[in-house]
mmCIF file of C-alpha atoms in Angstrom:
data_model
loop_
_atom_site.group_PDB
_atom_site.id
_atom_site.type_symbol
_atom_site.label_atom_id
_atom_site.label_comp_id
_atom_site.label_asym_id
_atom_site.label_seq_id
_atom_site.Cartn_x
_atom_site.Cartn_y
_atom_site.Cartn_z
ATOM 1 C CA UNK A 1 97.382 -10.878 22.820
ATOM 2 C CA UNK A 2 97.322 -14.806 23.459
ATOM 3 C CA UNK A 3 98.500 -15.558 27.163
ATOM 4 C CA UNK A 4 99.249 -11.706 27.423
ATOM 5 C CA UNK A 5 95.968 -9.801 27.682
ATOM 6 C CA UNK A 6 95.445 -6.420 26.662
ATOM 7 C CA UNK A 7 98.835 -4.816 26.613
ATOM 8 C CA UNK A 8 98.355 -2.320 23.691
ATOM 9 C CA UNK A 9 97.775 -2.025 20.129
ATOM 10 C CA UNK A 10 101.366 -1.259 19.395
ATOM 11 C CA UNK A 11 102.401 -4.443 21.203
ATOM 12 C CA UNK A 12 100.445 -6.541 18.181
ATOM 13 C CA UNK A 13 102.326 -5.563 15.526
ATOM 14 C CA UNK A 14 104.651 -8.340 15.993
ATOM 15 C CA UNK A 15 101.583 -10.759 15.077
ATOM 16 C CA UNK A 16 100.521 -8.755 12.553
ATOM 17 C CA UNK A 17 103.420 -8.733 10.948
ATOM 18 C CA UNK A 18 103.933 -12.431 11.030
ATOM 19 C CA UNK A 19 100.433 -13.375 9.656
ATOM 20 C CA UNK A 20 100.986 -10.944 6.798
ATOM 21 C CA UNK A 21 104.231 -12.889 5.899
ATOM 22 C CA UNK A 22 102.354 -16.424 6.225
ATOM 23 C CA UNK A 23 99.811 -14.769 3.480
ATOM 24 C CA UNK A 24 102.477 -14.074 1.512
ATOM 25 C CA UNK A 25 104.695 -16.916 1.802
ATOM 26 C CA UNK A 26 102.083 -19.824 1.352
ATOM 27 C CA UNK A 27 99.581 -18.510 -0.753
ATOM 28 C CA UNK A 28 100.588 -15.371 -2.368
ATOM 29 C CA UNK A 29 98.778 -13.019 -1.189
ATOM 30 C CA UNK A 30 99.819 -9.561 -0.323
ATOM 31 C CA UNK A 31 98.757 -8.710 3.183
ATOM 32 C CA UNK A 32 98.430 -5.112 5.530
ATOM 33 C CA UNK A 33 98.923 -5.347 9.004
ATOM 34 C CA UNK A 34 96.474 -2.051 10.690
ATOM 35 C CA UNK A 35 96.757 -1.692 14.343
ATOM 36 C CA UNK A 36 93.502 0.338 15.369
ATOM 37 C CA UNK A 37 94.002 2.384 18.310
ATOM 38 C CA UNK A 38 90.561 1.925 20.009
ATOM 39 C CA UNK A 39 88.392 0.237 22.493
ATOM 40 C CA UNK A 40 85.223 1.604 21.341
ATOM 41 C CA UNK A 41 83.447 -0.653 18.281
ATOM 42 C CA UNK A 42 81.669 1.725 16.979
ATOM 43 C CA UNK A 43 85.057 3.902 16.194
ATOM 44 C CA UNK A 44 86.324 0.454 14.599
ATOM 45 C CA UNK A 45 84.076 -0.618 12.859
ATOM 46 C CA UNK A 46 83.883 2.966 11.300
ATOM 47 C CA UNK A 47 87.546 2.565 10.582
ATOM 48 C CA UNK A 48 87.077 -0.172 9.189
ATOM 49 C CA UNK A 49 84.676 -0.048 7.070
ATOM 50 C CA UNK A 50 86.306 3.359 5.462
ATOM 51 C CA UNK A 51 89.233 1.808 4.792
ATOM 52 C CA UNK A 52 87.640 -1.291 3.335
ATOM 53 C CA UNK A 53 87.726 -0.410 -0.681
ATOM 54 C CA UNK A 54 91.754 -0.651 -0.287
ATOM 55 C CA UNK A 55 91.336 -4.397 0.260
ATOM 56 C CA UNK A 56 90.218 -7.909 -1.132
ATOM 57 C CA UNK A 57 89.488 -9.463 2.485
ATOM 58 C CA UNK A 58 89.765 -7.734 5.890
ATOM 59 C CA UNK A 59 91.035 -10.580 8.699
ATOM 60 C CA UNK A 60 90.000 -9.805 11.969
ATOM 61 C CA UNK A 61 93.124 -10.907 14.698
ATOM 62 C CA UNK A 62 92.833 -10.267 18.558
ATOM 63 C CA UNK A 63 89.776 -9.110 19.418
ATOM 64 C CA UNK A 64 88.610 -9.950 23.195
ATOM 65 C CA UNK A 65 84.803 -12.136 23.382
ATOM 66 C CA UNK A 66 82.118 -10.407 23.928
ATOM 67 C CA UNK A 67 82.883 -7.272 21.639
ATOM 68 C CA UNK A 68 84.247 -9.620 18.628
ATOM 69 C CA UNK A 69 81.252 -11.115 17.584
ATOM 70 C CA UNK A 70 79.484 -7.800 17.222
ATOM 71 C CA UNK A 71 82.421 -6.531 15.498
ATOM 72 C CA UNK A 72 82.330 -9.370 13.019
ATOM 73 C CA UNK A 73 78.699 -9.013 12.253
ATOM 74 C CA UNK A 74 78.571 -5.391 11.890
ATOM 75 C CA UNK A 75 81.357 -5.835 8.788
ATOM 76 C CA UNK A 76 80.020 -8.552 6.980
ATOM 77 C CA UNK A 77 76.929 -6.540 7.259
ATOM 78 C CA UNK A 78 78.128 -3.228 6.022
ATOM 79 C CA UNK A 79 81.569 -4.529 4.023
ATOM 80 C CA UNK A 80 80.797 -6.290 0.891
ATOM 81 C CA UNK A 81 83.924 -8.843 0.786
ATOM 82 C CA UNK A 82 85.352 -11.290 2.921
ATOM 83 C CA UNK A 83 85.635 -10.895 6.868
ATOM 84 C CA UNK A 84 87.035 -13.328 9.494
ATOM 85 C CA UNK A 85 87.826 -13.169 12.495
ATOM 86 C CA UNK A 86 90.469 -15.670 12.608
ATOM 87 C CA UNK A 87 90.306 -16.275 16.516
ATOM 88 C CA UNK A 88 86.986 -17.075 16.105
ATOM 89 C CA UNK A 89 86.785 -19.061 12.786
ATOM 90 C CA UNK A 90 90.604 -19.987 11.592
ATOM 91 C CA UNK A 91 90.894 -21.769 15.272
ATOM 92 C CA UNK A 92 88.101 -23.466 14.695
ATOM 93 C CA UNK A 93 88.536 -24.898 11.321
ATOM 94 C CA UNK A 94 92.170 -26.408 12.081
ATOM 95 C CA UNK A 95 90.583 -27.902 15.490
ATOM 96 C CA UNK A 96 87.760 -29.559 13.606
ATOM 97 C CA UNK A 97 90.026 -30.892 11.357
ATOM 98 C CA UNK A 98 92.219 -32.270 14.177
ATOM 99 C CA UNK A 99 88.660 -33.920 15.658
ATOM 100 C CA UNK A 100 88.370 -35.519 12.015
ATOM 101 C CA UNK A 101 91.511 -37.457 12.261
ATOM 102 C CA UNK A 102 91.425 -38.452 15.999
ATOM 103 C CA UNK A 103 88.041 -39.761 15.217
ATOM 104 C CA UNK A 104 89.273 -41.790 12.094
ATOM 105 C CA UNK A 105 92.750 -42.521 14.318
ATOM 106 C CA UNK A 106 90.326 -44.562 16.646
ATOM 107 C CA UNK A 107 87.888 -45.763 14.131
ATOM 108 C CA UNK A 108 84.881 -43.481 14.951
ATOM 109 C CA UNK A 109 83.130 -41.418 13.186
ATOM 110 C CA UNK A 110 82.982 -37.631 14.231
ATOM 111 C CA UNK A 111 78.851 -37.841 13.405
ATOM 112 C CA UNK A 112 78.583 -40.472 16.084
ATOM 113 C CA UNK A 113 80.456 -38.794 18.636
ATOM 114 C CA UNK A 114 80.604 -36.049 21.433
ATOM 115 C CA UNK A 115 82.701 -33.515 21.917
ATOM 116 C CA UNK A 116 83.062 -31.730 25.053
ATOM 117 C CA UNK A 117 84.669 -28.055 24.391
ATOM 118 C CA UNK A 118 85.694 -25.965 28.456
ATOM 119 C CA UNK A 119 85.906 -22.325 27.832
ATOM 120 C CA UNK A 120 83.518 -19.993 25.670
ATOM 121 C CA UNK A 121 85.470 -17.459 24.534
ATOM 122 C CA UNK A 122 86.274 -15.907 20.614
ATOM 123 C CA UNK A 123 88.009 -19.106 20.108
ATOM 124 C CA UNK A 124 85.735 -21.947 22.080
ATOM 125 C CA UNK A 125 82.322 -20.477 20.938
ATOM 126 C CA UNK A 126 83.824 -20.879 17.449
ATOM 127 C CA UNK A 127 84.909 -23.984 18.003
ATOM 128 C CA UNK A 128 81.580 -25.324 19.394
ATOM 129 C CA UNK A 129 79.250 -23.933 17.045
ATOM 130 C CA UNK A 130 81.555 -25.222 13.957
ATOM 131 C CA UNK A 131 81.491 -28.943 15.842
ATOM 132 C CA UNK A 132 77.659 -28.544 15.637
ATOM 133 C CA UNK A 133 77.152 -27.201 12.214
ATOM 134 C CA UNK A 134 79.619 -29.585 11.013
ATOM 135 C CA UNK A 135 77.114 -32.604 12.012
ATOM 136 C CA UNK A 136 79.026 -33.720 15.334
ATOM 137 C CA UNK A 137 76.378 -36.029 16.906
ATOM 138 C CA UNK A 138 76.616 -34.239 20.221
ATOM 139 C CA UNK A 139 78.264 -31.053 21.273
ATOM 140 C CA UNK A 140 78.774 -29.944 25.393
ATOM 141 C CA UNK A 141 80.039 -27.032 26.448
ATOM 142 C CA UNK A 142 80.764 -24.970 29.874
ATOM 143 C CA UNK A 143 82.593 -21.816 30.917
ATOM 144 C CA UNK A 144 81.916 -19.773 34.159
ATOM 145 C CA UNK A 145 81.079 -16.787 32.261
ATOM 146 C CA UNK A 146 77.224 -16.546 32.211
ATOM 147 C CA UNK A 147 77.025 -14.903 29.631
ATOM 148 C CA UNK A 148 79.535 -17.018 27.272
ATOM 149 C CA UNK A 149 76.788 -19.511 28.414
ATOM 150 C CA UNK A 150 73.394 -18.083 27.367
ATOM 151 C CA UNK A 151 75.574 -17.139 24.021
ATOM 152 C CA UNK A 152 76.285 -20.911 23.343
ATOM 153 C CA UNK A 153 72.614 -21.875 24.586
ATOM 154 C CA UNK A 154 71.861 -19.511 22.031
ATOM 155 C CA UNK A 155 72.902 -22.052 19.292
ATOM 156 C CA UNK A 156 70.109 -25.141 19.177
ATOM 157 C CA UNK A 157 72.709 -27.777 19.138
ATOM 158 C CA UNK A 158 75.125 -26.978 22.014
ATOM 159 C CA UNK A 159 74.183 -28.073 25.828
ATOM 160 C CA UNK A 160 75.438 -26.354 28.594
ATOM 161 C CA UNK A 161 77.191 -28.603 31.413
ATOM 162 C CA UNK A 162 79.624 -28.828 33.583
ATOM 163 C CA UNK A 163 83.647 -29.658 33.437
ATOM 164 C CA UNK A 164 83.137 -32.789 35.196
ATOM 165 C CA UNK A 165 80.269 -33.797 33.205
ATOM 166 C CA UNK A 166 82.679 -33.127 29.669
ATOM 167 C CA UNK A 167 85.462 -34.866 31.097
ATOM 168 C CA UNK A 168 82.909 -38.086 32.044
ATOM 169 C CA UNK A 169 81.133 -38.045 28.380
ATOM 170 C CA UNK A 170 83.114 -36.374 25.870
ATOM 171 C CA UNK A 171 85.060 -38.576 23.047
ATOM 172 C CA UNK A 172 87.072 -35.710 22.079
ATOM 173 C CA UNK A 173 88.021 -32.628 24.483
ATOM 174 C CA UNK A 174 88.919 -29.038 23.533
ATOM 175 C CA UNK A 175 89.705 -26.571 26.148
ATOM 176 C CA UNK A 176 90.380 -22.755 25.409
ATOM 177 C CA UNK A 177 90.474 -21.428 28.845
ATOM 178 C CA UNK A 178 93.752 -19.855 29.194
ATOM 179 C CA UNK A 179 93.948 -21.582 32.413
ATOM 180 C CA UNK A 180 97.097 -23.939 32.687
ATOM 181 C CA UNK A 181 96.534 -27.125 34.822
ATOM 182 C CA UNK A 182 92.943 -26.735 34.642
ATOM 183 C CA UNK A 183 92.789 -30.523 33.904
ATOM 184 C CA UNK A 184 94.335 -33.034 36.162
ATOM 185 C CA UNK A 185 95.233 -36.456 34.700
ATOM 186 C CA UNK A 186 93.135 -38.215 36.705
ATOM 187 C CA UNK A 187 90.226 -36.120 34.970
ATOM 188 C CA UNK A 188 91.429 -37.792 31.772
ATOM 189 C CA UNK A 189 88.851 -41.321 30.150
ATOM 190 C CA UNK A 190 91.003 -43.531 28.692
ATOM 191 C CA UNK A 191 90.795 -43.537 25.067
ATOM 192 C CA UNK A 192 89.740 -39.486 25.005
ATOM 193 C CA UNK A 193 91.419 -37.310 22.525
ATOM 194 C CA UNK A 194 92.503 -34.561 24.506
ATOM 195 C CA UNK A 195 93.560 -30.844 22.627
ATOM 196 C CA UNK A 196 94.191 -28.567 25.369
ATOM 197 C CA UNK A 197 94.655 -25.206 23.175
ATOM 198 C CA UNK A 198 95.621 -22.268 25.436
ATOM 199 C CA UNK A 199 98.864 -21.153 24.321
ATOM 200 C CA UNK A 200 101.482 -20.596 25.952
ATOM 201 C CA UNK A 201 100.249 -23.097 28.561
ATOM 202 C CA UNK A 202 98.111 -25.692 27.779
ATOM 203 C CA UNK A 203 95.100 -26.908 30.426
ATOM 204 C CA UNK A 204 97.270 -30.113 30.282
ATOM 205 C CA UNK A 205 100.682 -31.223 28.701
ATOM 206 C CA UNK A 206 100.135 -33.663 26.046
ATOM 207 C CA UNK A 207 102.821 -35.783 27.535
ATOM 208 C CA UNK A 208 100.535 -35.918 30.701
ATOM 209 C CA UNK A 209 97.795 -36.456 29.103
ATOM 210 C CA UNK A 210 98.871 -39.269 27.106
ATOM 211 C CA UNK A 211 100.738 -40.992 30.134
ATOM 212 C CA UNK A 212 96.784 -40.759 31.840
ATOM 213 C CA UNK A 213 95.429 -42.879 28.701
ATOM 214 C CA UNK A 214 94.001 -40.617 26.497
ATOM 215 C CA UNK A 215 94.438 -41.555 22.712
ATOM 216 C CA UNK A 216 95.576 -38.485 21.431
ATOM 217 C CA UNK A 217 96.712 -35.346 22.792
ATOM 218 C CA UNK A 218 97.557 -32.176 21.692
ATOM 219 C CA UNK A 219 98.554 -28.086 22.381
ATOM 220 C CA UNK A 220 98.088 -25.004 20.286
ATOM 221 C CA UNK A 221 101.619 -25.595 19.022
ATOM 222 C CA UNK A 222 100.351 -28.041 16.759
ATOM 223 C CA UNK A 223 96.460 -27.488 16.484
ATOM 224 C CA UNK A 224 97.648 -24.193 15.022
ATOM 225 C CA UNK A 225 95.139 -21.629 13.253
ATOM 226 C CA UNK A 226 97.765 -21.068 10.689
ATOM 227 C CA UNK A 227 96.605 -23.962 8.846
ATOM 228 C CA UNK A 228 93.318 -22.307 7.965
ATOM 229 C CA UNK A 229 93.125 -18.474 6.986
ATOM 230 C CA UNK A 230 95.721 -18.109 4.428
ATOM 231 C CA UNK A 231 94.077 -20.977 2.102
ATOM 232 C CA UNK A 232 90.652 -20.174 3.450
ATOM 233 C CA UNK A 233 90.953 -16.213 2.452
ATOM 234 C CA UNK A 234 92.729 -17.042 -1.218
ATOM 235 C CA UNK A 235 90.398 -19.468 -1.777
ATOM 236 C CA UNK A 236 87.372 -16.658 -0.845
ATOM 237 C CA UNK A 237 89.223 -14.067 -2.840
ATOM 238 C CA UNK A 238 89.817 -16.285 -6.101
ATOM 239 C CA UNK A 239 85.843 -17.607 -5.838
ATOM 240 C CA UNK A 240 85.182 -13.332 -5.984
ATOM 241 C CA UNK A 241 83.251 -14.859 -2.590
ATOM 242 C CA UNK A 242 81.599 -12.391 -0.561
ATOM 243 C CA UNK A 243 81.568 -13.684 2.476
ATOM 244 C CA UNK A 244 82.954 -16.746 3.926
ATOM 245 C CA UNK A 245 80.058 -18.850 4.760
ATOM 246 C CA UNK A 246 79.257 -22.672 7.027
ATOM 247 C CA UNK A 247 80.575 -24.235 3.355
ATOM 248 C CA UNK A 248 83.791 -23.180 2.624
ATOM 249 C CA UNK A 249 84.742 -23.585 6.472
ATOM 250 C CA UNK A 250 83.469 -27.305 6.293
ATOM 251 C CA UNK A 251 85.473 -27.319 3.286
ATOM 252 C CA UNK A 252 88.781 -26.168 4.666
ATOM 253 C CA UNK A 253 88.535 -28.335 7.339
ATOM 254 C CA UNK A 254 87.893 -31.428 5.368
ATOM 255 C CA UNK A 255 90.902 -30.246 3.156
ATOM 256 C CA UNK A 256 93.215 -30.304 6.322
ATOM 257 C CA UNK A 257 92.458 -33.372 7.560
ATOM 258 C CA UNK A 258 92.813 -35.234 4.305
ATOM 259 C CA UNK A 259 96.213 -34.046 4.366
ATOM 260 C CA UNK A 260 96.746 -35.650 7.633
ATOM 261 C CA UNK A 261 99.882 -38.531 8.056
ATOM 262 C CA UNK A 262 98.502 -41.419 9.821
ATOM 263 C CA UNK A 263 100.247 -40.563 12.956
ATOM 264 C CA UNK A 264 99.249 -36.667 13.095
ATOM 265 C CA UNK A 265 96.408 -34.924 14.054
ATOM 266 C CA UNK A 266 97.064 -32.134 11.629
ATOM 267 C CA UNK A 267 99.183 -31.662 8.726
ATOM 268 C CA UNK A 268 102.941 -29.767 8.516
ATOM 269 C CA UNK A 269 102.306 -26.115 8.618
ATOM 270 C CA UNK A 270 105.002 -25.720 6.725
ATOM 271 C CA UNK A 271 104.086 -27.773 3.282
ATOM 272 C CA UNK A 272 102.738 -25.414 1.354
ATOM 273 C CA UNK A 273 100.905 -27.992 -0.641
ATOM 274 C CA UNK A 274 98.815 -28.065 2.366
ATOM 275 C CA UNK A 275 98.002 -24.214 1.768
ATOM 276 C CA UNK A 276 96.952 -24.940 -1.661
ATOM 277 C CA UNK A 277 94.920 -27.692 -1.072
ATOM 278 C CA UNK A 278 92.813 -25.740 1.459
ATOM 279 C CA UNK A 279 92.892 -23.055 -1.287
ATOM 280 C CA UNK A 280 91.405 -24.982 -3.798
ATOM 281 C CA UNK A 281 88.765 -26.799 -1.510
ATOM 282 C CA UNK A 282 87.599 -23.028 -0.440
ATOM 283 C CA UNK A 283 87.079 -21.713 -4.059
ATOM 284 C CA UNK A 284 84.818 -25.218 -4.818
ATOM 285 C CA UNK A 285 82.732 -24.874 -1.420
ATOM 286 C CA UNK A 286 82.257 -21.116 -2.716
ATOM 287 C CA UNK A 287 80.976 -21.652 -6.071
ATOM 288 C CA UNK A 288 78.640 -24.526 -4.716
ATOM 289 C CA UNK A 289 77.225 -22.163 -2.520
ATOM 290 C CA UNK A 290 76.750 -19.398 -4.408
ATOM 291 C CA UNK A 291 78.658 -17.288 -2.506
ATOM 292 C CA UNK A 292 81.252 -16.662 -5.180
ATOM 293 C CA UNK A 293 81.403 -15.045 -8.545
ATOM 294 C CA UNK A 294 82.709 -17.570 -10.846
ATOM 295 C CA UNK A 295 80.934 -20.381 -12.619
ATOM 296 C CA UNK A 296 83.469 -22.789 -11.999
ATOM 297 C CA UNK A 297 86.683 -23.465 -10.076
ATOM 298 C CA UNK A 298 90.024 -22.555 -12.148
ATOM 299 C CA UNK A 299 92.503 -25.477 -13.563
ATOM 300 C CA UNK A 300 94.662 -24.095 -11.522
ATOM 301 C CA UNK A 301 95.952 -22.111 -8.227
#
């Protein structure tokens, strides 16, 4: 659980509940929450995969880095329909959108410029290897984890560094350490863009970081995942996609940050236009790619 830790399956269903109501409310689509009472992945994956033919899409939600990218692998492997961990991709998506319109805010383009991302977990490695494969001109990264390291290394277009070094070189900064504080204002290059994601306490306040001279700031509050998976998954289940590939991802993203007001980093999470929109981009990226069943997108969503 964000800013909780492991306090129980049971604990979730709160969450669960919620997302399935955001499915429902701004696309349409009819959605289960299943707690699964187990730390070992082998027993969840099993579970998962059995229970797999009731279901269009299986979303993924709060799974702990390292064991969620195994996880994810093993069931787009074995399950053949959508699968997402939303921690890992959803985040990612909505943040890459919000690093599309900073850039554009301060007349950049996001090809030309480096982004500096502090943590490595579900949600940071997501983040990083998104801002790579979505043609970001450089991409740093650091986390004390070791291993979160060698996995980023892992990926051709992300260097390893240091904090300092981020804060120093980075146009636009995403941190998803879970750490609050963890960057002081005087860390902050004027004219960064700054989204300090850990929720419920952000690395730094916006406020704080604007006030220090970055450009734009941001929390999780508004850099919210719930911008992403309920257009990305009706988009994948109305394509008969089956999987949700680098494409439709790209696609959602760019969908988001068209929708962007001039003086927003992301769109209202509550237009459900916005929901549609990603929808609709999804389905296109889907048949482009292959991935999906249909020869052509629908008139309508």
């Amino acid at each position: 659980m964000l800013g909780l830790g492991d306090i129980g399956p049971v604990a979730a269903m709160p969450v669960m509940e919620g997302k399935a109501v955001f499915y429902r409310q701004f696309v349409g689509i009819s959605a289960m929450p299943i707690l699964i009472e187990t730390k070992d992945p082998d027993q969840f994956v099993d579970t998962v995969v059995r229970i797999s033919p009731t279901f269009g899409g299986i979303h993924l939600e709060d799974i702990s880095a390292p064991g969620c990218f195994d996880i994810e692998r093993r069931l787009i492997e074995a399950v053949p329909k959508p699968v997402m961990h939303d921690d890992v991709h959803g985040t990612a998506v909505v943040t890459l959108a919000a690093a599309m319109t900073a850039c554009r805010q301060v007349g950049i383009e996001l090809s030309a410029a480096t982004v500096g991302q502090i943590g490595l977990g579900a949600a940071g490695y997501g983040i990083a290897a998104l801002m790579a494969d979505g043609g970001v001109r450089r991409v740093l990264a650091s986390d004390p984890s070791e291993a979160a390291c060698r996995r980023a290394s892992s990926h051709h277009r992300i260097e390893i560094v240091d904090v300092e070094t981020i804060m120093r070189e980075a146009d636009v900064v995403v941190a998803t350490t879970g750490k609050p504080g963890l960057i002081e204002p005087a860390m902050v290059r004027p004219g960064q863009v700054i989204l300090a994601l850990s929720n419920p306490d952000p690395e730094i306040e916006p406020e704080q970081a604007k006030a220090a001279g970055a450009a734009f700031a941001a929390d999780g509050r508004s850099v919210n995942n719930v911008l992403g998976y309920p257009g990305i998954f009706r988009g994948a289940l109305l394509a008969g996609a089956r999987e949700i590939n680098l494409e439709m991802k790209l696609a959602a993203a760019q969908a988001i940050a068209e929708l962007s007001e001039a003086a927003e980093l992301v769109p209202d999470v509550l237009d459900p236009h916005v929901h549609g929109h990603v929808a609709e981009a999804v389905l296109e990226a889907a048949i482009r790619s292959g991935v999906g069943h249909l020869e052509r997108a629908p008139s309508g969503l």
